[in-house]
């Protein structure tokens, strides 16, 4: 047997003191298989050892929450007999090493989390970050990564049969060596059929189903918990390979098996594979689990216990079934042509006991492994930032040209090139698909609809992580409100650099606290999520990027359009023109795309005001007092006006009255504002007054042209077609140059 | 009218087709598992979209060997209407019930969008209720939907009025803008667009209804005598099953 050397410990990403803790608790040296098991269970990815102390600050309870963090997904009550399960998860590191499979298996993993709860997945959204596509140094690699990630998501989601209905995609240099692939999934489940992953019933058999175990993805979880260096590309064999067809069969078979009533608990084998599922199911249920590896279906001969336990082969599940009813469950899996074998049983005590042909290869206390991983109160200082506070000198020479530049900036431009590669309609629930403020899906079974939005802004968070996180929550809730939905619950994906650096840890702490404050204020408890740390390459961290996924509820009905539907409508800004300031202008898209600068702070947020604006727009949309509604975000008022004109070629003639300097008036990104079109301003004005928010009339919709003036002086006037051209063409043009290797 | 929706492992538009014909059009439907050898006396068969058997080897290539396809083949030979949508179209081509082939989209990318279609003929049980000259807005969602065939086959399809639908804005490079075709007997049709995704106003279009309404219309026009003979045969078959299983 291999001796455990300090090098071996280090190569398993365990610290010497962590190792000593293991030896002290076991009263002996672990063997190599056990060391491997600790390395994945105590990895940052599985144990949240750096973030757990702070994650406790997040609100997790609320009126609608049936299941909070700790299970495979959060569950909320949507009324009647129905509930929805949802969660977001990252697959950042694998997607850099092997974009197609990395992204594909990211989709596969989160879908399994959803149907492990007994829910049928009905929607996927994704939040993506890449390096700049036009960067002379790494642009071609960034384009290839984007192409691979989108193909991977498309391949997996389309074949599985879940619609990909929305998301966001942003480009910054800081993501060049660390792209972010965060995937959100949501499913529907009857309230009385929610399944948990907690083993129980001593003597109950443990059944393995799905794909055979191979050597792919061994130690993926620990790879995802380290920084990248020059040799990272050698880690390609650590990335798993996905088979969406197998996952589709697994979905149908699992849901059918759950319906027999013979299944006690179910857990997918995701990160850390068989290790994690065996250990966590036992630990959650306060029982032991004993398995023998000789029964585990294997893809190749001569796999060692170490490899079998650490494999991250995809599309596998572990079930605990009521003793004596195995055949009912096995029959279902046979029908779907899937491997299903009894590999062990639930036992008394707290052990995770693994044998190989009878010989004990791992004998570990499961709670020690699953719940007593080291908890770090990592030191933190001031959040890292390397940007000036003061604004540089700038003055626009052509505001019309600036708007054209912004429309063609990839963060703002149409993402059609991406979302047309996703089947966004399968299951025929998509009432509002990609390209809108929020996706809306009807839930046929429940007779109501759910709205979903993902939002994050790395630039804001880099300048001020606390405020940036609050703004993400606010924008996400605003996106839901403009389609008439009431935000009810959230999931989060925290993407940060190396937490062992105090200035990075400070970003994480500030962002979590800001997010907690905002989620408490907007009454959107966090029901689960994911933390992805060590997003650094060669010492360069990503922008701190907390991504929010929030869901809202609404009655099923004709959707509220985002764009102007007709000529001659009154255009108004609910929430008013807002305030800007030189310092706060440095975080805008204008600063980025037009000035190529970054400075200052994110826009200021008054959460109380924001909430009133959201209530007002929600009420106006539900009462059909507006003909269209669109939230202001990247690029501010002018970009929002342009976006409202693209759908039907209906622009607007806008006359403003403001003392703000023109660049700010048109492009500042102050939150709490919604652009609406209406036939009648009067009732809307009364409604706004009742909510104590300003409603500023801006002008009227007009076919074919967008023109904006301030105090009688024209700022810009452009044909809608001219604006649409860069907006539509920017991404396809950038991607024409993909070179396949 | 009773539709049979075939479920292959990997079908993923089976529930949608079932929902469209039952909830939106108010007819009956049954899901037919791929290992079934009879069609339980349904009046029309739908081969739904998806990735049957993972679309390994070639789209639809493995599905043609399934037990249910033998029954579908017989059903089609006896004149029963068979509608293949997307992957269902690919299966019909692989089975040889329809000519030509469906290959990777011209730009090599999956495409999901609502396209404009025109019914190229109304002389079929799938298109008789389609409004003449109107542009139907129906979604496509496929990676391998580019219809190809040799010139002779294409000419023959056109000469015999067997092109059922053409794209207004061809999304995949299909030859002669062909979106759907008929067999010689005109009782088998394959189409890449998804009519079952356009049967309810909330889905943004109801233009897909006309395909199913055509089937219903032609079923209603079926000679009453033929219908009752068919029902009788079905009852006999059912009682035989009861006897053998009892």
PDB file of C-alpha atoms in Angstrom, chain A residues 120 147 158-159 161 243 245 248-249 335-336 417 420-428 442 444 556-558, chain B residues 9-13 15-16 19 33 51 53-54 56 109-114 139 141 196-197 200 202-203:
ATOM      1  CA  UNK A 120     -39.294  17.473 -13.837  1.00  0.00           C
ATOM      2  CA  UNK A 147     -18.270  28.724 -29.265  1.00  0.00           C
ATOM      3  CA  UNK A 158     -31.609  20.318 -26.530  1.00  0.00           C
ATOM      4  CA  UNK A 159     -31.167  16.569 -26.474  1.00  0.00           C
ATOM      5  CA  UNK A 161     -35.475  18.186 -23.870  1.00  0.00           C
ATOM      6  CA  UNK A 243     -24.311  11.929 -22.497  1.00  0.00           C
ATOM      7  CA  UNK A 245     -29.465  10.821 -24.003  1.00  0.00           C
ATOM      8  CA  UNK A 248     -32.959  11.828 -20.466  1.00  0.00           C
ATOM      9  CA  UNK A 249     -33.477   8.110 -19.841  1.00  0.00           C
ATOM     10  CA  UNK A 335     -37.686  -0.855 -19.030  1.00  0.00           C
ATOM     11  CA  UNK A 336     -35.545   2.196 -19.804  1.00  0.00           C
ATOM     12  CA  UNK A 417     -26.451  34.130 -32.145  1.00  0.00           C
ATOM     13  CA  UNK A 420     -30.985  30.456 -31.373  1.00  0.00           C
ATOM     14  CA  UNK A 421     -28.659  27.520 -30.829  1.00  0.00           C
ATOM     15  CA  UNK A 422     -30.718  26.575 -27.792  1.00  0.00           C
ATOM     16  CA  UNK A 423     -34.088  24.932 -28.116  1.00  0.00           C
ATOM     17  CA  UNK A 424     -36.039  27.476 -26.090  1.00  0.00           C
ATOM     18  CA  UNK A 425     -39.523  26.169 -26.787  1.00  0.00           C
ATOM     19  CA  UNK A 426     -39.536  22.415 -26.140  1.00  0.00           C
ATOM     20  CA  UNK A 427     -42.238  21.395 -23.610  1.00  0.00           C
ATOM     21  CA  UNK A 428     -44.397  24.250 -24.968  1.00  0.00           C
ATOM     22  CA  UNK A 442     -46.474  28.695 -17.896  1.00  0.00           C
ATOM     23  CA  UNK A 444     -49.538  23.772 -17.200  1.00  0.00           C
ATOM     24  CA  UNK A 556     -50.751  32.837 -16.723  1.00  0.00           C
ATOM     25  CA  UNK A 557     -51.756  35.269 -19.425  1.00  0.00           C
ATOM     26  CA  UNK A 558     -50.782  37.266 -22.469  1.00  0.00           C
TER      27      UNK A 558
ATOM     28  CA  UNK B   9     -36.206   6.474 -25.692  1.00  0.00           C
ATOM     29  CA  UNK B  10     -34.994  10.029 -26.255  1.00  0.00           C
ATOM     30  CA  UNK B  11     -38.213  11.430 -27.725  1.00  0.00           C
ATOM     31  CA  UNK B  12     -38.735  14.811 -26.115  1.00  0.00           C
ATOM     32  CA  UNK B  13     -41.633  16.376 -27.996  1.00  0.00           C
ATOM     33  CA  UNK B  15     -45.632  15.207 -24.332  1.00  0.00           C
ATOM     34  CA  UNK B  16     -45.979  18.376 -26.429  1.00  0.00           C
ATOM     35  CA  UNK B  19     -50.819  17.994 -25.106  1.00  0.00           C
ATOM     36  CA  UNK B  33     -44.061   2.795 -26.304  1.00  0.00           C
ATOM     37  CA  UNK B  51     -33.371  12.488 -30.154  1.00  0.00           C
ATOM     38  CA  UNK B  53     -32.002   6.482 -29.147  1.00  0.00           C
ATOM     39  CA  UNK B  54     -29.737   9.494 -28.676  1.00  0.00           C
ATOM     40  CA  UNK B  56     -26.494   7.862 -32.357  1.00  0.00           C
ATOM     41  CA  UNK B 109     -25.378  25.031 -35.993  1.00  0.00           C
ATOM     42  CA  UNK B 110     -28.589  24.067 -34.238  1.00  0.00           C
ATOM     43  CA  UNK B 111     -31.316  26.589 -34.971  1.00  0.00           C
ATOM     44  CA  UNK B 112     -34.410  27.371 -32.918  1.00  0.00           C
ATOM     45  CA  UNK B 113     -36.651  30.122 -34.253  1.00  0.00           C
ATOM     46  CA  UNK B 114     -40.127  30.709 -35.604  1.00  0.00           C
ATOM     47  CA  UNK B 139     -41.098  27.143 -34.961  1.00  0.00           C
ATOM     48  CA  UNK B 141     -35.633  23.516 -33.661  1.00  0.00           C
ATOM     49  CA  UNK B 196     -47.411  21.119 -31.995  1.00  0.00           C
ATOM     50  CA  UNK B 197     -45.556  24.191 -30.711  1.00  0.00           C
ATOM     51  CA  UNK B 200     -52.067  27.863 -28.306  1.00  0.00           C
ATOM     52  CA  UNK B 202     -49.665  31.863 -25.418  1.00  0.00           C
ATOM     53  CA  UNK B 203     -47.056  30.111 -27.540  1.00  0.00           C
TER      54      UNK B 203
END
